[in-house]
Coordinates of C-alpha atoms and ligand atoms in Angstrom, one line a residue:
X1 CA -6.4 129.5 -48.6
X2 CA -7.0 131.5 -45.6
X3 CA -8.0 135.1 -46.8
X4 CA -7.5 137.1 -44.0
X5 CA -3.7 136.2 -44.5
X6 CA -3.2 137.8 -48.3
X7 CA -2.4 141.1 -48.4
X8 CA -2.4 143.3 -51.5
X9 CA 1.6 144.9 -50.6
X10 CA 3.6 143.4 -47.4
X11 CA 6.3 145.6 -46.5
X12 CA 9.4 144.0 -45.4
X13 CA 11.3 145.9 -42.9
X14 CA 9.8 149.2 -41.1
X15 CA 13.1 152.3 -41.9
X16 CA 11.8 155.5 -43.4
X17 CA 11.4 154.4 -46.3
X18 CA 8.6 151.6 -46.0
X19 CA 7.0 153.4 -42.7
X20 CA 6.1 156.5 -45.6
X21 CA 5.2 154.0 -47.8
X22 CA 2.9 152.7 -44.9
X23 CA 1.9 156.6 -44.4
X24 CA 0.7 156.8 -47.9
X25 CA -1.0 153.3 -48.1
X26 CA -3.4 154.6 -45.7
X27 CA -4.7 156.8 -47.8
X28 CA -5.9 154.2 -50.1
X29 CA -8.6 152.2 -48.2
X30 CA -8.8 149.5 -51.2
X31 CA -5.0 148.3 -50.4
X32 CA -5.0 145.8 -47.9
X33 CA -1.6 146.1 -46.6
X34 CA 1.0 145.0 -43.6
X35 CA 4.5 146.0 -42.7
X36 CA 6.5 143.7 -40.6
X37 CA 9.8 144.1 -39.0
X38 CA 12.1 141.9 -37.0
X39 CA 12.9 145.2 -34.2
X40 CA 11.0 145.4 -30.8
X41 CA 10.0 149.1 -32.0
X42 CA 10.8 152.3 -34.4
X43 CA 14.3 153.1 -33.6
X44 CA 16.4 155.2 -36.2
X45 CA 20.2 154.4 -35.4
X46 CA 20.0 154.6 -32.3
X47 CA 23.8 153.6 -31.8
X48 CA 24.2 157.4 -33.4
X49 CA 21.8 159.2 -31.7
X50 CA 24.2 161.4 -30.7
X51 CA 22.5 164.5 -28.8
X52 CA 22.3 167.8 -31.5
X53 CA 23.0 165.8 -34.4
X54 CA 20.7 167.0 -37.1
X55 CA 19.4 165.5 -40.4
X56 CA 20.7 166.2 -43.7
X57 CA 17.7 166.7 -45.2
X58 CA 14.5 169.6 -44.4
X59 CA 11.5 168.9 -42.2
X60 CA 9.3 168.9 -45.1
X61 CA 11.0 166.4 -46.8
X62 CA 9.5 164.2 -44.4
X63 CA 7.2 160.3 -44.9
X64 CA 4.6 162.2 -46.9
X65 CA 4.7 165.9 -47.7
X66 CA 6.4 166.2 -50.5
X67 CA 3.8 163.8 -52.3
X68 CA 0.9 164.6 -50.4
X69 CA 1.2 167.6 -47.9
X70 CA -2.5 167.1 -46.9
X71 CA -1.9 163.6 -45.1
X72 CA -2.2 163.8 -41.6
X73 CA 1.4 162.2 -41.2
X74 CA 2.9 165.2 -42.3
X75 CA 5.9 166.5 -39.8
X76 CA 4.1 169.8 -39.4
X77 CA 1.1 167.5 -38.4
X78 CA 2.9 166.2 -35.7
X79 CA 3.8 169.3 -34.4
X80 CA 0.4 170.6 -34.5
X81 CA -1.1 167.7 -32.9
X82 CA 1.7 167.4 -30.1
X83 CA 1.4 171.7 -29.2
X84 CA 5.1 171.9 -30.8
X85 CA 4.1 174.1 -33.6
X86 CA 4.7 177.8 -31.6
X87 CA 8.2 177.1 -30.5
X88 CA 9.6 175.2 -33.4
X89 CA 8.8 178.1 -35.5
X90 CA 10.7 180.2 -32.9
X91 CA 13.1 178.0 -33.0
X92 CA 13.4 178.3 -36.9
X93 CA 15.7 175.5 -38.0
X94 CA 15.3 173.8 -41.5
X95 CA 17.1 170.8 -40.6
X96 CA 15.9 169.3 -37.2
X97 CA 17.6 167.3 -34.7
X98 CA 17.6 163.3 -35.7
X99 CA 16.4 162.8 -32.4
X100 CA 13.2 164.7 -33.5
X101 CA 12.9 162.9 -36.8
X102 CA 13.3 159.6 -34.6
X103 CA 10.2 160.7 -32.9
X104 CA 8.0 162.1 -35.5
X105 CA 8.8 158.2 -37.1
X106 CA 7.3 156.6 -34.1
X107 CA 4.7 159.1 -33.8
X108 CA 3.7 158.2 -37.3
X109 CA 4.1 154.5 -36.0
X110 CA 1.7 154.6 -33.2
X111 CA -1.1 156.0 -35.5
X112 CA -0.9 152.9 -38.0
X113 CA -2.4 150.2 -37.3
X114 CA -0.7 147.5 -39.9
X115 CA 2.8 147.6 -38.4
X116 CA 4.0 144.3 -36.9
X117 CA 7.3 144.9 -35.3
X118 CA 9.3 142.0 -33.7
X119 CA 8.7 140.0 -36.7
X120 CA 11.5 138.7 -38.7
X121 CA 10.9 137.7 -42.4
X122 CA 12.9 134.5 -42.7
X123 CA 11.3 133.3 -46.2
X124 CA 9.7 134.3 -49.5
X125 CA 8.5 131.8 -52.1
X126 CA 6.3 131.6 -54.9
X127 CA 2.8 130.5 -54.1
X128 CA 0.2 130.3 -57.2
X129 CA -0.7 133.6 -58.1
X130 CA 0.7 135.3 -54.9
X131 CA 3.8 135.1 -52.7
X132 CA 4.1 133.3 -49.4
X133 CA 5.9 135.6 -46.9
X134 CA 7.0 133.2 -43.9
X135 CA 7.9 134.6 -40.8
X136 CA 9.5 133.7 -36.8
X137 CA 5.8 133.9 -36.0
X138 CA 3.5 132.8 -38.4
X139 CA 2.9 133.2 -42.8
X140 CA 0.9 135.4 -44.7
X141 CA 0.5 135.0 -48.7
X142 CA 0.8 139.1 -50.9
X143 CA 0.3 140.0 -54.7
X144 CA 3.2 142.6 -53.8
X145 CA 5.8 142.9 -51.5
X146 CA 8.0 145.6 -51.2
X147 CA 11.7 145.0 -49.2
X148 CA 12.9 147.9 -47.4
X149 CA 15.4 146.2 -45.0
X150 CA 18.0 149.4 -45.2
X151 CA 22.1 148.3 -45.2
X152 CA 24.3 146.7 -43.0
X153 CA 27.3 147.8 -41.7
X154 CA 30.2 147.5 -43.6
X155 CA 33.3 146.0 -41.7
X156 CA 36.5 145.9 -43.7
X157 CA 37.4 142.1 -44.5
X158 CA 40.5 142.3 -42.5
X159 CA 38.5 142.2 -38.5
X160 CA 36.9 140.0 -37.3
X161 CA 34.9 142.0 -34.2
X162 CA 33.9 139.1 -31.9
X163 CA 37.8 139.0 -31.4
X164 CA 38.2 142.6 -30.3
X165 CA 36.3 143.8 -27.5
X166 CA 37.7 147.2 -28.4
X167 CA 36.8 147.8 -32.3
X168 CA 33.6 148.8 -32.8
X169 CA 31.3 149.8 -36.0
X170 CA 29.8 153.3 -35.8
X171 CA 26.6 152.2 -35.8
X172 CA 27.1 150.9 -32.2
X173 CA 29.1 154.2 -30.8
X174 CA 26.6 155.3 -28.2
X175 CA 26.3 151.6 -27.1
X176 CA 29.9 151.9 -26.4
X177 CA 30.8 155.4 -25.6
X178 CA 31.1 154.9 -22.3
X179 CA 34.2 152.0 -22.6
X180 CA 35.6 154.3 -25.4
X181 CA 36.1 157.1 -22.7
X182 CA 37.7 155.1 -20.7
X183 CA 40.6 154.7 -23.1
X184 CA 43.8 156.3 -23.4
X185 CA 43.3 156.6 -26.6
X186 CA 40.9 156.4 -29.6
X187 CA 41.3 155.9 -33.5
X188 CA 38.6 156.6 -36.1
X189 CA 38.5 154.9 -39.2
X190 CA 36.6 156.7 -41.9
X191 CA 35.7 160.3 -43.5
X192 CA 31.7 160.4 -43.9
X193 CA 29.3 162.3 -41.7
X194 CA 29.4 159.4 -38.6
X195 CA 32.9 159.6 -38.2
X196 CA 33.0 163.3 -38.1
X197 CA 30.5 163.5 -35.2
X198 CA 32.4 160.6 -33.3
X199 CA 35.2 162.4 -34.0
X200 CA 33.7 165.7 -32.9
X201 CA 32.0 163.9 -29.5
X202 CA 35.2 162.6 -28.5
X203 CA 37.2 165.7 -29.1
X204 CA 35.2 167.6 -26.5
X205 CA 36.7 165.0 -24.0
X206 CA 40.0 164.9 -25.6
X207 CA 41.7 165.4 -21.9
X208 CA 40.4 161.6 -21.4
X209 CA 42.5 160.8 -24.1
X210 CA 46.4 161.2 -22.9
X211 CA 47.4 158.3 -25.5
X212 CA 45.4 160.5 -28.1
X213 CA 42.7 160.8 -30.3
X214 CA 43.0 160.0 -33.6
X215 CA 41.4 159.8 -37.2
X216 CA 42.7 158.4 -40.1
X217 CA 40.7 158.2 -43.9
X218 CA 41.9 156.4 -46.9
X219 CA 40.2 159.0 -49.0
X220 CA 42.7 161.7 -50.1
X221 CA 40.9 164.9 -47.8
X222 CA 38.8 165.3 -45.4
X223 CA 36.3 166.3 -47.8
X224 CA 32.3 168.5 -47.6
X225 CA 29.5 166.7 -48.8
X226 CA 28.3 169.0 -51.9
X227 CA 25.6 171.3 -51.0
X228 CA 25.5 174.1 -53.8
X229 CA 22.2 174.9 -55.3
X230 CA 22.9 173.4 -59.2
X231 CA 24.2 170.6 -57.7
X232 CA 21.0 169.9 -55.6
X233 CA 19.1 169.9 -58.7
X234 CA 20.6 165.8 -59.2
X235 CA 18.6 164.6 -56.2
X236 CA 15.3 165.0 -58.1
X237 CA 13.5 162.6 -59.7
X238 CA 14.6 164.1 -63.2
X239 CA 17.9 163.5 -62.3
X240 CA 17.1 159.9 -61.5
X241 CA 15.7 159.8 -64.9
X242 CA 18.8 160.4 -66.7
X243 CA 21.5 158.5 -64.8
X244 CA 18.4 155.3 -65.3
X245 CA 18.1 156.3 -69.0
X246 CA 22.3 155.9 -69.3
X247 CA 23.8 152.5 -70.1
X248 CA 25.4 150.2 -67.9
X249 CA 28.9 151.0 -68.8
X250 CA 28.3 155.0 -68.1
X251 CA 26.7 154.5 -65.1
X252 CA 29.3 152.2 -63.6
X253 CA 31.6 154.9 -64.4
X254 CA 29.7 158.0 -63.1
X255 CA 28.4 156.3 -60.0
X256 CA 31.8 156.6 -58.3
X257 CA 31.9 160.6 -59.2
X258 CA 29.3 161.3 -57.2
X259 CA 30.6 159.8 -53.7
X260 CA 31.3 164.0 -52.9
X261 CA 26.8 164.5 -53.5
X262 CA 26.3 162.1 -50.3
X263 CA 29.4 161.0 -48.8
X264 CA 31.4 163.7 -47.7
X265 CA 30.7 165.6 -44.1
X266 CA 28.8 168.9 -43.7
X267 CA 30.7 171.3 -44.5
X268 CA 29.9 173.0 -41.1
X269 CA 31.1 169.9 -39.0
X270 CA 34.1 170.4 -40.7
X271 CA 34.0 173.8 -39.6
X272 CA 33.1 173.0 -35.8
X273 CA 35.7 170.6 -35.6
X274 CA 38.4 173.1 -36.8
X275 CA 37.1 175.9 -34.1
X276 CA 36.9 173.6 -32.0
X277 CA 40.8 172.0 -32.2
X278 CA 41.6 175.8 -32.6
X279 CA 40.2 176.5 -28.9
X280 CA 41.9 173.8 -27.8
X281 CA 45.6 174.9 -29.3
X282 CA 44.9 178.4 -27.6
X283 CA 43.8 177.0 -24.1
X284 CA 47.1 174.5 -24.7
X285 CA 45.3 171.4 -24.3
X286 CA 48.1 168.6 -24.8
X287 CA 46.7 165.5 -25.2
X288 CA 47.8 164.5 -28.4
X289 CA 45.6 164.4 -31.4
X290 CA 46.7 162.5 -35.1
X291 CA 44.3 163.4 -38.1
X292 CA 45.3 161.9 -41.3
X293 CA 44.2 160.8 -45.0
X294 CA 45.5 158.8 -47.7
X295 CA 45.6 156.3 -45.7
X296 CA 44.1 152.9 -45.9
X297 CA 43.3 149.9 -42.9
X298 CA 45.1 147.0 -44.3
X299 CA 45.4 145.2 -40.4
X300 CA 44.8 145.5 -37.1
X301 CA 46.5 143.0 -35.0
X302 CA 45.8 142.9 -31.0
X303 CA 48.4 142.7 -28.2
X304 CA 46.5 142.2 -25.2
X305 CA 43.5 144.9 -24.1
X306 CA 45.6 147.1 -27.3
X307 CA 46.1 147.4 -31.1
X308 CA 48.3 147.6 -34.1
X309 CA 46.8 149.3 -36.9
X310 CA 48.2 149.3 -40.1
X311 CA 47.6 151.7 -42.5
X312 CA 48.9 151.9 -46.5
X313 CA 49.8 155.6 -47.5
X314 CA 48.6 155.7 -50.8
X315 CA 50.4 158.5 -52.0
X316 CA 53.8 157.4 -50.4
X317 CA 53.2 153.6 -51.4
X318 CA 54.4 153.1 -47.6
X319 CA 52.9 150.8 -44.3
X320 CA 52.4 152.9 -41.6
X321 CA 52.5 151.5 -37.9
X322 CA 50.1 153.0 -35.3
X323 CA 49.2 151.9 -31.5
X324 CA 46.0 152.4 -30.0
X325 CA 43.4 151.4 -27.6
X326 CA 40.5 151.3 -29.0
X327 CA 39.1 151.5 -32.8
X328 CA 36.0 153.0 -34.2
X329 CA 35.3 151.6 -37.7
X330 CA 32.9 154.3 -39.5
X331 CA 33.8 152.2 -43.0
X332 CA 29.8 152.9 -43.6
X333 CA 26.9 150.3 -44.8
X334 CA 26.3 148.2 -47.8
X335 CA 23.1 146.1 -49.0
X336 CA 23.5 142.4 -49.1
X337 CA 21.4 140.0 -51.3
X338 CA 18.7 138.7 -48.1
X339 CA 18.8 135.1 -47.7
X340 CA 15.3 134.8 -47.3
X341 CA 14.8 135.9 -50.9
X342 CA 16.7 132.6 -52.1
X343 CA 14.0 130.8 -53.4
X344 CA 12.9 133.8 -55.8
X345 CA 16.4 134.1 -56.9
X346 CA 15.3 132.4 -60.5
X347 CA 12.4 135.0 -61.0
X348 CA 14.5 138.4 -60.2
X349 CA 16.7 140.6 -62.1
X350 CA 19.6 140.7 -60.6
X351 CA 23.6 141.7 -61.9
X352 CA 26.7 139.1 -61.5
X353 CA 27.4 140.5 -57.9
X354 CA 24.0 139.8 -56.4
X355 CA 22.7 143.5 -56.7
X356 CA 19.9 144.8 -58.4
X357 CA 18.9 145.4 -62.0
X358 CA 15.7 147.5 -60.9
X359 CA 13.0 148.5 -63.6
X360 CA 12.5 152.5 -63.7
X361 CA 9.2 151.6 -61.3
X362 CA 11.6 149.6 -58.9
X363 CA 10.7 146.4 -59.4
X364 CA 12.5 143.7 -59.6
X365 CA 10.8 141.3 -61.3
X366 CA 9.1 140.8 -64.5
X367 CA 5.3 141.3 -63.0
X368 CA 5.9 144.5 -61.0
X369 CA 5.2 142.5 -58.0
X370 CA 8.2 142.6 -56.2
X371 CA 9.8 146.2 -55.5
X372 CA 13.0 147.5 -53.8
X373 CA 13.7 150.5 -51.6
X374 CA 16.9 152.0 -51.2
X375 CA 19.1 149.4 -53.1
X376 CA 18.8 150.7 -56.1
X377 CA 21.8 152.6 -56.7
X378 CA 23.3 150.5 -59.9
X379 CA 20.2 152.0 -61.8
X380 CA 18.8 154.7 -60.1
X381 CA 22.1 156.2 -58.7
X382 CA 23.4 157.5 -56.0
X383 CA 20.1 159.0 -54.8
X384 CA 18.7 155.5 -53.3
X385 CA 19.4 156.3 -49.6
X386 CA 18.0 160.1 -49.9
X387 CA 15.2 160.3 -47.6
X388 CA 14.2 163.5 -49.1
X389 CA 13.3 161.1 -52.5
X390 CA 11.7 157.8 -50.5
X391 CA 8.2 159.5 -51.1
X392 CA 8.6 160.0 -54.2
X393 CA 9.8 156.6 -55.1
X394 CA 6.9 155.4 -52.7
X395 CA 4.3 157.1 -55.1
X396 CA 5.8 155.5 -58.3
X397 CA 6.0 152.2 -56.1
X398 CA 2.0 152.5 -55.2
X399 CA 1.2 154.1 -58.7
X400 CA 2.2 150.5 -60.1
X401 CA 0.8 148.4 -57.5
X402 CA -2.5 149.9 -57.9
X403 CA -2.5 150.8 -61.4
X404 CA -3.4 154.6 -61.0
X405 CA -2.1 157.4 -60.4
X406 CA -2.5 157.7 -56.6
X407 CA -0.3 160.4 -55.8
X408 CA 1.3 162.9 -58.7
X409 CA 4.6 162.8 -59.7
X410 CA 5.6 166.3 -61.3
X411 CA 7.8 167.0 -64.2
X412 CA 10.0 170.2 -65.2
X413 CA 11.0 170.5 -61.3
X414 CA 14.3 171.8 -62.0
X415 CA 16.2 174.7 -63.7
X416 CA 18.9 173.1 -65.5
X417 CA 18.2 170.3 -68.5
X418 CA 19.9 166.8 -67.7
X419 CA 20.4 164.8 -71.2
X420 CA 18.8 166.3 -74.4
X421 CA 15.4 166.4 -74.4
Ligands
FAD501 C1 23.5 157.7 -38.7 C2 22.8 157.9 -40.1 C3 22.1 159.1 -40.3 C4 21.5 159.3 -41.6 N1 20.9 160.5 -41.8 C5 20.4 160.7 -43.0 C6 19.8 162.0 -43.3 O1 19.8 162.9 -42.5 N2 19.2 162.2 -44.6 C7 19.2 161.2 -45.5 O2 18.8 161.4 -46.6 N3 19.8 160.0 -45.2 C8 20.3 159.7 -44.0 N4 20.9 158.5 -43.8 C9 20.8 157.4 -44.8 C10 19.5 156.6 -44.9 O3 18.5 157.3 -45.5 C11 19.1 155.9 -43.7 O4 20.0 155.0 -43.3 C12 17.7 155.2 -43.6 O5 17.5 154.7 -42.3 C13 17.5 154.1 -44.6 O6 16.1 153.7 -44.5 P1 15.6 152.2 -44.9 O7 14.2 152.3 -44.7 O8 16.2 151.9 -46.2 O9 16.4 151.2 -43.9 P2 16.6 151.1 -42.3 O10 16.3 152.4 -41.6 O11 17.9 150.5 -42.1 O12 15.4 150.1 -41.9 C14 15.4 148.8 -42.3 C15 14.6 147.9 -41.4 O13 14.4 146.6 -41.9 C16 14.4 145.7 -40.8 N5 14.7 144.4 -41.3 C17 15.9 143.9 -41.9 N6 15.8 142.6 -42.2 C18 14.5 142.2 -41.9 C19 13.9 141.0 -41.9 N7 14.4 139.9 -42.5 N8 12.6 140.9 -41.5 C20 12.0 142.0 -40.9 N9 12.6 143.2 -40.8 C21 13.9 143.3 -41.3 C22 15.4 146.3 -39.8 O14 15.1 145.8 -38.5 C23 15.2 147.8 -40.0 O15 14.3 148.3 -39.0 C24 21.5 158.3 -42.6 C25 22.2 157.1 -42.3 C26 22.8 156.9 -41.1 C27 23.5 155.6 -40.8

């Protein structure tokens, strides 16, 4: 075997998540490590980019400080080290602009020298002791491997896309804002974060829209994400702790509580958007604007360059008929079992649906070889996409791996008590 090709931990997929755990790694000169990803470059949603949207988390809870504040890939780093440091302090926001996350993530990509972009992972196989990780351009063999490939979008079973030029997932809304303006009108599909800020980008052209602009949910309000102080206490790893430590059947039944903790829209969005259709009604603006919940997509049928939505009223237990131009599906994201883990299928832990059983360390497996980012929700709960938590689940990730404890992880973070003990 070729030992320049086995790695210690390959990292499949280069999001937030695996670039901090490629932050960290570096700190450890006795890892021999590579992260590959099938992307030309770093590029954090760039379909939602949208200029002043800001991230939902602090700048400290960025790929290492909240681990290890001393590691040169800290945020604050980065503004030291780019002569940022004087007016962002001036500028004194907590939560900065995703377009300056974005680039902090490829700063912290051009310093690391194991990152292997345009590189798709198309297999993963046993191989002896290790793993062989086969990819578009070559193979490499890794005691560990750790798969951060982030979600997909999730498009309701009832469209197919390739047959409508005009409905479009959220994540591509910048690719396509242009065509959407061009409409006479607009419908929004959704409630969470993304389709608030389409919503709230299209509103300030809402004299474009003289069919109107419209937004429809299927969840019963237009509802804030939680942001109270108690409530923050659950996105710790304590919390994490307790929801693992319940049994399957508790879980299953709290997980859907908590869609308000990360799936609702910031509360001041909500309040923008109401100013905002209040200035409007005061300067008489008339193009016509539908806002709705309760009500769920059950079809969209196309009549030439148009559509028919149909929408069930849940409450009323009616169909609703409504006529637009284009469509903007914000339905969010969901994880999907990768094909290219098919042949390990036998040696994971996985539940009847294809998602994962995770261990406590995130591992998937019975070796703690093979670890998971960010789909871990049916164990760990609903914090698996909080990017404030992916260095902490990075340390407990590299604590294994290496068998030491690399980084700390700290108890008795929190006020409250979760569980008994
Ligand atoms: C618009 C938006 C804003 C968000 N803002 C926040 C926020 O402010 N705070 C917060 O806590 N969370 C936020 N989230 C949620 C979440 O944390 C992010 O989506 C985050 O990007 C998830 O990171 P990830 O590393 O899991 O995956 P991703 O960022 O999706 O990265 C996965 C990578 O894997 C690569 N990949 C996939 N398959 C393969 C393969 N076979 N081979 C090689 N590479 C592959 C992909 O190219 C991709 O680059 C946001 C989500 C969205 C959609």
């Amino acid at each position: 075997m070729n030992t320049t090709k086995v790695f210690d931990l390959i990292g499949i997929g280069i999001g937030p998540f695996n670039l901090g755990l490629a932050a960290l790694c570096d700190d450890i000169s006795q890892l021999k490590c590579i992260f590959i990803d099938s992307k030309p470059s770093f590029d954090w949603h760039p379909g939602m980019m949208i200029p002043g949207t800001r991230m939902q988390v602090p700048f400290y809870a960025d790929l290492v400080t909240p681990v290890n504040p001393r590691s040169r890939y800290s945020f604050l780093n980065y503004l030291c080290e780019n002569n940022r440091m004087y007016r962002f302090g001036i500028n004194e926001q907590l939560f900065i602009t995703r377009k300056e996350y974005n680039g902090y993530c490829q700063w912290v990509c051009s310093l690391l020298k194991n990152l292997h972009f345009n590189e798709i992972c198309t297999l993963i196989e046993p191989s002896g002791e290790n793993y062989k990780i086969t990819t578009n351009k070559t193979f490499y063999y890794a005691k560990h491997i750790v798969i951060g490939i982030g979600d997909i979008p999730y498009i309701p079973k009832i469209t197919n896309l390739e047959e409508h030029e005009n409905v479009i997932h959220s994540s591509d809304y910048l690719f396509y804002r242009k065509r959407l303006l061009s409409q006479p009108s607009v419908t929004i599909i959704g409630s969470g974060q993304s389709a608030a800020e389409i919503f709230y980008d299209l509103l300030h052209q809402r004299d474009r829209f003289k069919k109107g602009l419209n937004w429809f949910t299927r969840a019963e309000r237009f509802y804030p994400m939680e942001y109270s102080k108690l409530t923050l206490e659950m996105s710790t790893p304590e919390y994490i702790d307790f929801f693992f430590s319940l049994n399957k059947e508790k879980r299953d039944e709290l997980f859907p509580k908590h869609s308000v903790l990360y799936k609702g829209i910031n509360s001041n969005l909500i309040n923008e958007i109401y100013n905002l259709l209040y200035e409007q009604w005061i300067e008489e603006n008339s193009s016509p604007i539908h806002i709705e919940a309760n009500c769920e997509l059950t079809d969209i049928k196309k009549h030439g360059r148009n559509c028919t939505c149909n929408f069930y009223h849940r409450l009323l237990g009616q169909s609703i008929e409504h006529n637009t131009h284009a469509i903007v599906l914000a339905t969010g994201f969901h994880s999907t079992f990768p094909d290219f883990l098919t042949p390990m299928r036998s040696q994971l832990q996985l539940n009847a649906n294809d998602t994962y059983n995770a261990k406590r360390n995130y591992s998937i497996d019975a070796y703690d070889s093979i670890f998971i980012q960010n789909a871990e929700q049916d164990t760990h709960g609903f914090n698996a996409a909080d990017l404030s938590l992916g260095p902490y689940r990075n340390t407990i990730i590299l604590n294994t791996i290496s068998k030491k404890a690399y980084f700390k992880t700290k108890r008795k973070i929190i006020f409250q008590k979760f569980g008994i003990i």
